[in-house]
Coordinates of N, CA and C in Angstrom, one line a residue:
Chain L
G22 N 9.5 -24.5 -7.8 CA 9.8 -23.4 -8.7 C 10.9 -22.3 -8.1
A23 N 11.0 -21.6 -8.4 CA 12.1 -20.5 -7.8 C 11.1 -19.3 -6.8
G24 N 9.8 -19.5 -7.4 CA 9.0 -18.8 -6.5 C 7.3 -18.9 -6.7
V25 N 6.7 -18.3 -6.4 CA 5.1 -18.5 -6.6 C 4.5 -18.3 -7.9
S26 N 4.5 -19.2 -9.0 CA 3.7 -18.6 -10.0 C 2.3 -18.5 -10.2
Q27 N 1.8 -17.6 -10.6 CA 0.4 -17.6 -10.7 C -0.1 -17.0 -12.4
S28 N -1.3 -17.9 -12.7 CA -1.5 -17.4 -14.2 C -3.4 -17.5 -14.3
P29 N -3.5 -16.8 -15.2 CA -2.8 -15.8 -16.0 C -2.8 -14.8 -15.4
S30 N -1.5 -13.7 -15.9 CA -1.2 -12.6 -15.2 C -2.4 -11.4 -15.2
N31 N -3.2 -11.6 -16.3 CA -4.2 -11.0 -16.4 C -5.3 -11.4 -17.2
K32 N -6.9 -11.3 -16.7 CA -8.0 -11.7 -17.3 C -8.8 -11.0 -17.3
V33 N -9.4 -10.6 -18.4 CA -10.4 -9.9 -18.8 C -11.7 -10.6 -19.1
T34 N -12.9 -10.7 -18.3 CA -14.2 -12.0 -18.8 C -15.3 -10.8 -18.7
E35 N -16.6 -11.5 -19.3 CA -17.5 -10.9 -19.4 C -18.3 -11.3 -18.0
K36 N -19.1 -10.3 -17.8 CA -19.9 -10.6 -16.4 C -20.8 -11.9 -16.7
G37 N -20.8 -12.6 -15.8 CA -21.5 -13.5 -15.8 C -21.0 -15.4 -16.1
K38 N -19.8 -14.8 -16.5 CA -18.7 -15.8 -17.2 C -18.3 -16.6 -15.9
D39 N -17.5 -17.8 -16.0 CA -16.6 -18.2 -14.8 C -15.5 -18.2 -14.8
V40 N -14.7 -18.2 -14.3 CA -13.0 -17.8 -14.5 C -12.5 -18.8 -13.6
E41 N -10.9 -19.1 -13.8 CA -10.4 -19.9 -12.9 C -9.1 -19.2 -13.1
L42 N -8.8 -19.4 -11.6 CA -6.9 -18.6 -11.4 C -6.1 -19.8 -10.9
R43 N -5.0 -19.6 -11.6 CA -4.2 -21.1 -10.6 C -3.2 -20.3 -10.0
C44 N -2.5 -21.2 -9.0 CA -1.2 -20.7 -8.3 C -0.5 -22.2 -8.3
D45 N 0.6 -22.0 -8.6 CA 1.7 -23.0 -8.1 C 3.0 -22.5 -7.4
P46 N 2.3 -23.2 -6.0 CA 3.4 -22.3 -5.0 C 5.0 -22.9 -5.1
I47 N 5.9 -22.5 -3.9 CA 7.3 -22.6 -4.3 C 7.3 -24.6 -3.8
S48 N 8.0 -25.1 -4.7 CA 7.9 -26.5 -3.8 C 8.3 -26.8 -2.4
G49 N 7.3 -27.6 -2.2 CA 7.5 -27.7 -0.8 C 6.8 -27.4 0.6
H50 N 6.3 -26.2 0.2 CA 5.5 -25.3 1.0 C 4.5 -26.2 1.4
T51 N 3.8 -25.9 2.6 CA 2.6 -26.9 2.7 C 1.3 -25.7 3.1
A52 N 1.8 -24.6 3.2 CA 0.5 -23.7 3.3 C 0.5 -22.9 1.9
L53 N -0.7 -22.5 1.5 CA -0.8 -21.5 0.8 C -2.4 -20.7 1.0
Y54 N -2.1 -19.8 0.6 CA -3.1 -18.7 0.9 C -3.9 -17.9 -0.4
W55 N -4.6 -17.5 -0.3 CA -5.5 -16.8 -1.7 C -5.8 -15.4 -1.0
Y56 N -5.2 -14.4 -1.4 CA -5.9 -13.3 -1.1 C -6.4 -12.4 -2.2
R57 N -7.3 -11.0 -1.9 CA -7.9 -10.7 -2.6 C -7.6 -9.0 -2.5
Q58 N -7.2 -8.3 -3.3 CA -6.9 -6.8 -3.6 C -7.4 -5.9 -4.4
S59 N -8.5 -5.1 -4.0 CA -8.9 -4.5 -4.4 C -8.4 -2.8 -4.8
L60 N -8.6 -2.1 -5.9 CA -7.5 -1.2 -6.3 C -7.3 0.0 -5.0
G61 N -6.1 0.0 -4.4 CA -6.0 0.9 -3.1 C -6.4 0.6 -2.0
Q62 N -6.3 -0.6 -1.9 CA -7.1 -1.6 -0.4 C -5.6 -2.3 -0.3
G63 N -6.2 -2.7 1.1 CA -5.3 -3.8 1.8 C -5.7 -5.4 1.2
L64 N -5.0 -6.1 1.8 CA -5.3 -7.6 1.4 C -6.5 -8.3 2.1
E65 N -7.5 -8.9 1.3 CA -8.5 -9.5 1.6 C -8.1 -10.8 2.2
F66 N -8.2 -11.6 2.9 CA -8.2 -12.7 3.0 C -9.2 -14.1 2.3
L67 N -9.0 -15.0 1.6 CA -10.4 -15.6 1.2 C -9.9 -17.1 1.6
I68 N -9.2 -17.8 1.2 CA -9.0 -19.0 1.8 C -7.5 -19.3 2.0
Y69 N -7.2 -20.6 3.0 CA -6.3 -20.6 3.1 C -6.1 -22.6 3.4
F70 N -4.8 -23.1 2.8 CA -4.7 -24.4 2.9 C -3.5 -24.9 3.6
Q71 N -3.4 -25.6 4.4 CA -2.7 -26.2 5.3 C -2.3 -27.9 5.1
G72 N -1.7 -28.2 4.5 CA -1.3 -29.5 4.3 C -2.2 -30.3 4.1
N73 N -2.7 -31.5 4.7 CA -4.0 -32.2 4.4 C -5.0 -31.7 5.4
S74 N -5.1 -30.9 6.1 CA -6.2 -30.3 7.0 C -7.2 -29.7 6.0
A75 N -8.1 -29.7 6.7 CA -9.5 -29.2 6.0 C -9.1 -27.6 5.7
P76 N -9.2 -26.8 4.5 CA -8.8 -25.2 3.7 C -9.8 -24.6 5.1
D77 N -9.1 -23.4 5.3 CA -10.1 -22.2 6.3 C -11.0 -21.2 5.3
K78 N -11.9 -21.2 4.7 CA -12.7 -21.2 3.9 C -13.1 -19.4 4.3
S79 N -12.9 -19.2 5.7 CA -14.0 -18.1 6.0 C -13.8 -16.9 5.4
G80 N -12.9 -17.0 4.5 CA -12.9 -15.4 3.9 C -13.6 -15.1 2.5
L81 N -13.9 -16.7 1.7 CA -14.6 -16.3 0.8 C -16.1 -15.3 0.8
P82 N -16.0 -14.5 -0.5 CA -17.4 -13.8 -0.1 C -18.6 -14.1 -0.3
S83 N -18.8 -15.3 -1.0 CA -19.9 -15.8 -1.5 C -19.6 -16.9 -1.9
D84 N -20.7 -17.9 -1.9 CA -20.7 -19.3 -2.5 C -20.4 -19.6 -4.3
R85 N -19.9 -18.0 -4.8 CA -19.9 -18.3 -6.3 C -18.0 -18.9 -6.1
F86 N -17.7 -18.4 -5.0 CA -16.1 -18.6 -4.6 C -16.0 -19.7 -4.2
S87 N -15.2 -20.7 -5.0 CA -14.5 -21.8 -4.3 C -12.6 -22.1 -4.8
A88 N -12.1 -23.1 -4.4 CA -10.6 -23.1 -3.9 C -10.8 -24.4 -4.1
E89 N -9.7 -25.4 -4.7 CA -9.1 -26.9 -4.2 C -7.9 -26.5 -4.6
R90 N -7.0 -27.7 -3.9 CA -5.5 -27.6 -3.8 C -5.1 -29.1 -4.0
T91 N -5.0 -29.5 -5.0 CA -4.7 -30.7 -5.7 C -3.3 -31.3 -5.1
G92 N -3.1 -32.5 -4.7 CA -2.0 -33.1 -4.5 C -1.1 -32.0 -3.8
G93 N -1.7 -31.4 -2.9 CA -0.9 -30.2 -1.7 C -0.1 -29.6 -2.8
S94 N -0.5 -29.4 -3.9 CA 0.7 -28.2 -4.5 C -0.4 -27.5 -5.1
V95 N -0.6 -27.4 -6.3 CA -0.9 -26.4 -7.3 C -2.4 -26.2 -6.8
S96 N -3.2 -25.1 -6.5 CA -4.3 -24.8 -6.4 C -4.8 -24.0 -7.4
T97 N -6.3 -23.8 -7.5 CA -7.3 -23.3 -8.6 C -8.2 -22.5 -7.5
L98 N -8.2 -21.3 -8.2 CA -9.4 -20.7 -7.3 C -10.6 -19.9 -8.5
T99 N -11.5 -20.5 -8.2 CA -12.9 -20.5 -9.2 C -14.0 -19.8 -8.5
I100 N -14.3 -18.8 -9.7 CA -15.4 -17.8 -9.3 C -16.2 -18.1 -10.3
Q101 N -17.4 -18.6 -9.9 CA -18.4 -18.4 -10.9 C -19.4 -17.1 -11.0
R102 N -20.2 -17.1 -12.3 CA -21.2 -16.3 -13.0 C -20.4 -14.7 -12.1
T103 N -19.1 -14.5 -12.7 CA -18.4 -13.5 -12.0 C -19.4 -12.1 -12.1
Q104 N -19.3 -10.9 -11.4 CA -19.9 -9.8 -11.6 C -18.6 -8.7 -11.3
Q105 N -19.0 -7.4 -11.6 CA -18.0 -6.2 -11.9 C -17.4 -6.2 -10.2
E106 N -18.0 -6.6 -9.6 CA -17.2 -6.3 -8.1 C -16.2 -7.3 -7.7
D107 N -16.2 -8.4 -8.5 CA -15.0 -9.4 -8.5 C -14.0 -8.7 -8.9
S108 N -13.9 -7.7 -9.7 CA -12.5 -7.1 -10.4 C -11.8 -7.0 -9.4
A109 N -10.5 -7.5 -9.2 CA -9.3 -6.9 -8.1 C -8.1 -7.8 -8.8
V110 N -7.0 -7.9 -8.2 CA -6.0 -8.8 -7.9 C -6.2 -9.5 -7.3
Y111 N -6.3 -11.1 -7.8 CA -6.0 -11.7 -6.6 C -4.3 -12.7 -6.4
L112 N -4.3 -12.4 -5.3 CA -2.7 -13.0 -4.8 C -2.5 -14.1 -3.9
C113 N -1.9 -15.2 -4.3 CA -1.1 -16.2 -3.8 C -0.2 -16.1 -3.0
A114 N -0.2 -16.8 -2.0 CA 1.1 -16.8 -1.6 C 1.2 -17.8 -0.8
S115 N 2.7 -18.4 -0.7 CA 2.8 -20.1 0.0 C 4.1 -19.9 0.9
S116 N 4.2 -20.6 2.3 CA 4.9 -20.4 3.4 C 5.1 -21.9 3.7
L117 N 6.7 -21.9 4.4 CA 7.3 -23.3 4.2 C 6.4 -24.4 5.1
E118 N 6.2 -23.9 6.2 CA 5.4 -25.4 7.4 C 4.7 -24.4 8.2
L119 N 4.2 -25.1 8.9 CA 3.1 -24.7 9.9 C 4.0 -24.3 10.6
G120 N 3.7 -22.9 11.3 CA 4.3 -22.2 12.4 C 5.7 -21.3 11.6
G121 N 6.2 -21.6 10.5 CA 7.0 -20.9 9.5 C 7.1 -19.4 9.6
T122 N 7.7 -19.3 9.3 CA 7.9 -17.6 9.2 C 7.0 -16.9 7.7
E123 N 7.8 -16.1 6.9 CA 7.0 -15.7 6.3 C 6.4 -16.0 5.0
A124 N 5.3 -15.6 4.3 CA 4.8 -16.2 2.9 C 5.3 -15.4 2.0
F125 N 5.4 -16.1 1.0 CA 5.9 -15.6 -0.2 C 5.1 -15.2 -1.2
F126 N 4.6 -14.1 -1.8 CA 3.8 -13.7 -2.8 C 3.9 -14.2 -4.4
G127 N 3.3 -14.5 -5.0 CA 2.6 -14.4 -6.5 C 3.1 -13.0 -6.9
Q128 N 2.9 -13.0 -8.3 CA 2.7 -11.3 -8.7 C 1.4 -11.3 -8.9
G129 N 0.3 -12.4 -8.9 CA -0.8 -12.0 -8.7 C -1.5 -12.1 -10.2
T130 N -3.1 -12.5 -10.3 CA -3.7 -12.2 -11.6 C -4.9 -11.1 -11.5
R131 N -4.6 -10.0 -12.2 CA -5.7 -9.0 -12.0 C -6.7 -9.1 -13.2
L132 N -8.2 -9.7 -12.2 CA -9.2 -10.0 -13.0 C -10.1 -8.5 -13.0
T133 N -10.4 -8.5 -14.5 CA -11.2 -7.7 -14.8 C -12.9 -8.1 -15.5
V134 N -13.7 -7.9 -14.6 CA -15.0 -8.2 -15.3 C -15.7 -7.0 -16.1
V135 N -16.4 -7.0 -17.1 CA -16.6 -6.2 -18.2 C -18.6 -6.4 -18.3
Chain E
G27 N -11.4 -13.4 15.5 CA -10.8 -12.4 14.8 C -10.2 -11.4 14.7
Q28 N -9.8 -10.8 13.7 CA -8.4 -10.0 14.0 C -9.1 -8.4 13.3
N29 N -8.5 -7.4 14.0 CA -8.7 -5.8 13.9 C -7.6 -5.3 13.8
I30 N -6.9 -4.9 12.9 CA -5.7 -4.3 12.7 C -5.8 -3.1 11.9
D31 N -5.0 -1.7 12.7 CA -5.0 -0.5 12.1 C -3.9 0.0 11.9
Q32 N -3.9 0.7 10.9 CA -2.8 1.3 10.3 C -3.0 2.8 9.8
P33 N -1.8 3.8 9.9 CA -2.2 5.0 8.6 C -2.8 4.7 7.7
T34 N -2.9 5.6 7.1 CA -3.6 5.2 5.8 C -2.5 5.9 4.5
E35 N -2.0 7.2 5.2 CA -0.6 7.5 4.5 C -0.1 8.5 5.3
M36 N 1.6 8.5 4.8 CA 2.4 9.3 5.7 C 3.6 10.1 4.4
T37 N 3.9 10.9 4.5 CA 5.0 11.6 3.6 C 6.0 12.0 4.7
A38 N 7.2 12.0 3.8 CA 8.6 11.8 4.9 C 9.5 12.4 4.0
T39 N 10.7 12.5 4.5 CA 11.8 13.5 3.4 C 12.8 12.7 3.4
E40 N 13.5 12.5 2.2 CA 14.7 11.6 1.9 C 15.5 12.2 2.9
G41 N 16.2 10.8 3.3 CA 17.3 11.0 4.4 C 16.9 11.1 5.9
A42 N 15.4 11.1 5.8 CA 14.8 11.5 7.6 C 14.3 9.7 7.7
I43 N 14.3 10.3 8.9 CA 13.4 8.4 9.6 C 11.8 8.8 9.6
V44 N 11.2 7.7 9.5 CA 9.9 7.6 9.6 C 9.8 6.3 10.4
Q45 N 8.3 6.7 11.4 CA 7.8 5.6 11.9 C 6.4 5.0 11.7
I46 N 6.0 3.8 10.8 CA 4.8 3.6 10.7 C 4.0 2.4 12.2
N47 N 3.1 3.2 12.6 CA 2.3 2.2 13.7 C 1.5 1.2 13.4
C48 N 1.2 0.1 14.4 CA 0.1 -0.3 13.7 C -0.5 -0.9 15.1
T49 N -1.3 -1.2 15.2 CA -2.6 -1.6 16.3 C -3.3 -2.7 16.0
Y50 N -3.4 -3.7 17.2 CA -4.4 -5.0 16.6 C -5.0 -5.5 18.0
Q51 N -6.1 -6.1 17.6 CA -6.8 -6.6 18.3 C -7.5 -7.7 18.2
T52 N -6.8 -8.9 18.3 CA -7.3 -10.1 18.2 C -7.5 -11.1 19.1
S53 N -7.9 -12.1 18.3 CA -8.9 -13.3 18.9 C -7.3 -14.5 19.6
G54 N -6.8 -14.6 19.0 CA -5.1 -15.0 18.7 C -3.9 -14.2 18.1
F55 N -2.8 -14.8 18.5 CA -1.5 -13.9 18.1 C -0.3 -14.9 18.2
N56 N 0.3 -15.1 17.1 CA 1.3 -15.8 16.8 C 2.0 -15.2 15.6
G57 N 2.7 -13.9 16.2 CA 3.6 -13.2 15.1 C 3.4 -12.3 14.3
L58 N 3.9 -11.1 14.4 CA 3.2 -10.2 13.3 C 4.4 -9.6 12.3
F59 N 3.9 -9.6 11.6 CA 4.7 -9.1 10.1 C 4.9 -8.0 9.1
W60 N 5.6 -7.6 8.5 CA 5.7 -6.2 8.0 C 5.9 -6.7 6.7
Y61 N 5.3 -6.3 5.4 CA 5.5 -6.1 3.9 C 5.4 -5.2 3.2
Q62 N 6.2 -5.0 2.3 CA 6.2 -3.7 1.9 C 5.5 -3.9 0.5
Q63 N 4.9 -3.1 -0.4 CA 4.7 -3.3 -1.6 C 4.3 -2.0 -2.5
H64 N 5.0 -2.0 -3.5 CA 5.4 -1.1 -4.7 C 4.0 -1.0 -5.6
A65 N 3.9 -0.1 -5.8 CA 2.7 -0.3 -6.8 C 2.8 -1.2 -8.0
G66 N 1.3 -1.9 -8.1 CA 1.7 -3.0 -9.2 C 2.4 -4.0 -8.8
E67 N 2.7 -4.2 -7.6 CA 4.2 -5.8 -7.8 C 3.1 -6.1 -6.5
A68 N 3.7 -7.3 -6.2 CA 3.5 -8.3 -4.9 C 4.2 -8.0 -3.6
P69 N 3.7 -8.0 -2.6 CA 4.1 -7.5 -1.4 C 5.4 -8.5 -1.2
T70 N 6.3 -7.7 -0.8 CA 7.7 -8.9 -0.3 C 7.6 -8.5 1.1
F71 N 8.5 -9.6 2.1 CA 8.6 -9.6 3.6 C 9.6 -8.5 3.9
L72 N 9.4 -7.9 4.9 CA 10.4 -7.2 5.4 C 11.0 -7.5 6.9
S73 N 9.7 -7.8 7.7 CA 9.9 -8.6 8.8 C 9.1 -8.9 9.4
Y74 N 9.3 -9.8 10.9 CA 8.7 -10.8 11.7 C 9.0 -10.8 13.0
N75 N 8.3 -10.5 14.0 CA 8.1 -10.5 15.3 C 7.2 -11.4 15.8
V76 N 7.8 -12.1 16.6 CA 6.5 -12.7 17.9 C 7.5 -12.5 19.2
L77 N 8.3 -11.7 19.5 CA 8.7 -11.6 21.1 C 8.5 -10.0 20.7
D78 N 8.2 -9.7 22.4 CA 8.7 -8.2 22.4 C 9.8 -7.7 22.2
G79 N 9.7 -6.8 21.6 CA 11.4 -6.2 21.7 C 11.7 -5.3 20.4
L80 N 12.5 -4.9 19.9 CA 13.2 -4.4 18.7 C 13.9 -5.3 17.8
E81 N 13.5 -5.6 16.6 CA 14.1 -6.3 15.4 C 14.7 -5.2 14.4
E82 N 16.4 -5.7 14.3 CA 16.5 -4.6 13.3 C 17.6 -5.1 12.3
K83 N 17.2 -4.8 11.2 CA 17.5 -5.2 9.9 C 18.0 -4.2 9.0
G84 N 19.4 -3.9 9.2 CA 19.7 -2.5 8.2 C 19.0 -1.3 8.3
R85 N 18.5 -1.1 7.3 CA 17.6 0.4 7.6 C 16.5 0.4 8.0
F86 N 15.7 -1.0 8.1 CA 14.1 -1.3 8.9 C 14.7 -1.7 10.2
S87 N 13.7 -1.6 10.9 CA 13.6 -2.2 12.3 C 12.2 -2.4 12.7
S88 N 12.1 -3.0 13.2 CA 10.5 -3.4 13.4 C 10.4 -3.7 15.2
F89 N 9.3 -3.0 15.8 CA 9.4 -3.3 17.2 C 7.6 -3.7 17.3
L90 N 7.8 -4.5 18.9 CA 6.6 -5.3 18.9 C 6.1 -5.2 20.4
S91 N 5.3 -4.7 21.0 CA 4.5 -4.9 22.5 C 3.2 -5.7 22.4
R92 N 3.4 -7.2 22.8 CA 2.4 -7.7 22.7 C 1.2 -7.2 23.5
S93 N 1.6 -6.9 24.8 CA 0.6 -6.3 25.9 C -0.1 -5.2 25.3
K94 N 0.4 -4.5 24.4 CA -0.2 -3.2 24.0 C -0.8 -3.1 22.8
G95 N -0.9 -4.3 22.0 CA -1.4 -5.0 20.8 C -0.6 -3.9 19.9
Y96 N 0.8 -3.9 19.8 CA 1.7 -2.2 19.2 C 2.9 -2.8 18.7
S97 N 2.7 -2.1 17.4 CA 3.9 -2.7 16.7 C 4.1 -1.4 15.8
Y98 N 5.4 -1.2 15.5 CA 6.2 -0.5 14.6 C 7.1 -0.3 13.9
L99 N 6.9 0.1 12.3 CA 8.2 -0.4 11.5 C 9.1 1.3 11.5
L100 N 10.0 0.8 11.6 CA 11.4 2.2 11.7 C 12.2 2.1 10.0
L101 N 11.9 3.1 9.5 CA 13.0 3.2 8.3 C 13.5 4.5 8.2
K102 N 14.8 4.1 8.2 CA 15.8 5.1 8.5 C 16.7 5.8 7.0
E103 N 17.3 6.8 7.1 CA 17.9 7.1 6.2 C 16.8 7.0 5.0
L104 N 16.1 7.7 4.6 CA 14.8 7.2 3.5 C 15.4 7.4 2.7
Q105 N 15.2 6.8 1.2 CA 15.4 6.6 -0.2 C 14.2 6.9 -1.0
M106 N 14.0 7.6 -2.0 CA 13.4 7.4 -3.0 C 12.1 6.4 -3.2
K107 N 13.2 5.4 -2.9 CA 12.4 3.9 -3.5 C 12.1 3.4 -2.2
D108 N 12.1 3.8 -1.3 CA 11.0 3.4 0.0 C 9.8 4.0 -0.2
S109 N 9.0 4.7 -1.2 CA 7.6 5.2 -1.6 C 7.1 3.8 -2.2
A110 N 6.5 3.7 -1.0 CA 5.6 1.8 -1.2 C 4.4 2.1 -0.2
S111 N 3.8 0.9 -0.2 CA 2.8 1.2 0.7 C 3.4 -0.4 1.7
Y112 N 3.0 -0.2 3.0 CA 3.6 -0.9 4.3 C 2.6 -1.4 5.1
L113 N 2.7 -2.8 5.1 CA 1.3 -3.5 5.5 C 1.6 -4.3 6.4
C114 N 1.2 -4.5 7.5 CA 0.9 -4.8 8.8 C 0.1 -6.0 8.6
A115 N 0.7 -7.4 9.2 CA 0.0 -8.3 8.9 C 0.1 -9.6 10.5
V116 N -0.7 -9.7 10.9 CA -1.3 -10.8 12.3 C -1.3 -12.3 11.9
R117 N -0.1 -13.0 12.4 CA -0.8 -14.5 12.3 C -1.6 -15.3 13.3
D118 N -2.6 -15.6 13.2 CA -2.8 -16.4 14.4 C -2.3 -17.0 15.0
G119 N -3.4 -17.3 16.4 CA -2.5 -18.6 17.2 C -2.9 -19.7 16.9
G120 N -2.9 -20.8 17.7 CA -3.3 -22.1 17.7 C -2.4 -22.8 17.0
G121 N -1.5 -22.4 16.1 CA -0.3 -23.1 15.5 C -1.1 -22.7 14.3
G122 N -2.0 -22.3 13.6 CA -2.4 -22.2 12.5 C -1.6 -21.1 11.7
N123 N -1.4 -20.8 10.4 CA -0.4 -20.0 9.8 C -1.1 -18.4 9.0
K124 N -2.5 -18.6 9.3 CA -3.4 -17.4 8.7 C -3.2 -16.4 9.0
L125 N -2.5 -15.2 7.6 CA -2.2 -14.2 8.1 C -3.5 -12.9 7.8
T126 N -3.4 -12.2 8.5 CA -4.4 -11.2 8.7 C -3.9 -9.7 8.4
F127 N -4.1 -9.2 7.0 CA -3.9 -7.6 7.0 C -4.1 -6.5 7.1
G128 N -3.7 -5.4 7.7 CA -4.1 -4.3 7.4 C -4.4 -3.7 6.3
T129 N -4.7 -2.6 6.3 CA -5.1 -1.8 5.1 C -3.7 -1.4 4.2
G130 N -3.0 -1.2 5.3 CA -1.7 -0.4 4.4 C -1.3 0.5 5.0
T131 N -0.1 1.6 4.8 CA 0.0 2.8 5.0 C 0.8 3.2 3.6
Q132 N 0.3 4.0 3.1 CA 1.1 4.5 1.8 C 2.1 5.5 2.3
L133 N 3.4 5.1 2.0 CA 4.3 6.0 2.4 C 4.8 7.0 0.7
K134 N 5.0 8.1 1.2 CA 5.5 9.4 0.0 C 6.8 10.0 0.9
V135 N 7.9 9.8 0.1 CA 9.3 10.0 0.3 C 9.6 11.4 -1.0
E136 N 9.6 12.2 -0.4 CA 10.0 13.3 -1.1 C 11.6 14.0 -0.9
L137 N 12.2 15.1 -1.8 CA 13.2 15.3 -1.6 C 12.8 16.6 -0.8

């Protein structure tokens, strides 16, 4: 596609429910990142996929968070048993190749846990 | 790991020049990026430095000193639309592509 696409753009969920956030990276980009941005804060790294290598999961805040990337393209971030502190904008980015330059960001999914 | 510091906020006047600093302490280094983020929007790429020195791109320039763990973003001829958050990010060494971001500098451009 022309850019990184994320869905849904907004999600309101009840505390304790599971949510899935989707990211469709730019075609051909081998690197894919998930970040979280709370109101007025910087970007918090969550997880990074690079080609067929094992993902870097070092930023996932708890075992309620998981992500997968199927076929080296689309990625899904899953949050189980959501908590109010999970409320944030979840941003996905992709870049062209290992050692490539800029990462391109999607518009994000605004998650609100009520 | 990475530790990235930048000022929380800055104010400047339309038409002026502003310099936004970023310092970093890292276990590895393979490039420094600056991104611009307007409120409610996704970050957009501004500049990339991997070697020491100044990279100029129109009204925006970015400088890097690897020995000092220091970078700055220079914005010239400020316009109201430059009011945004400016994010400094460092890429890990070792051939990886993981980007670690600072908390961002909120720039307000005033008349």
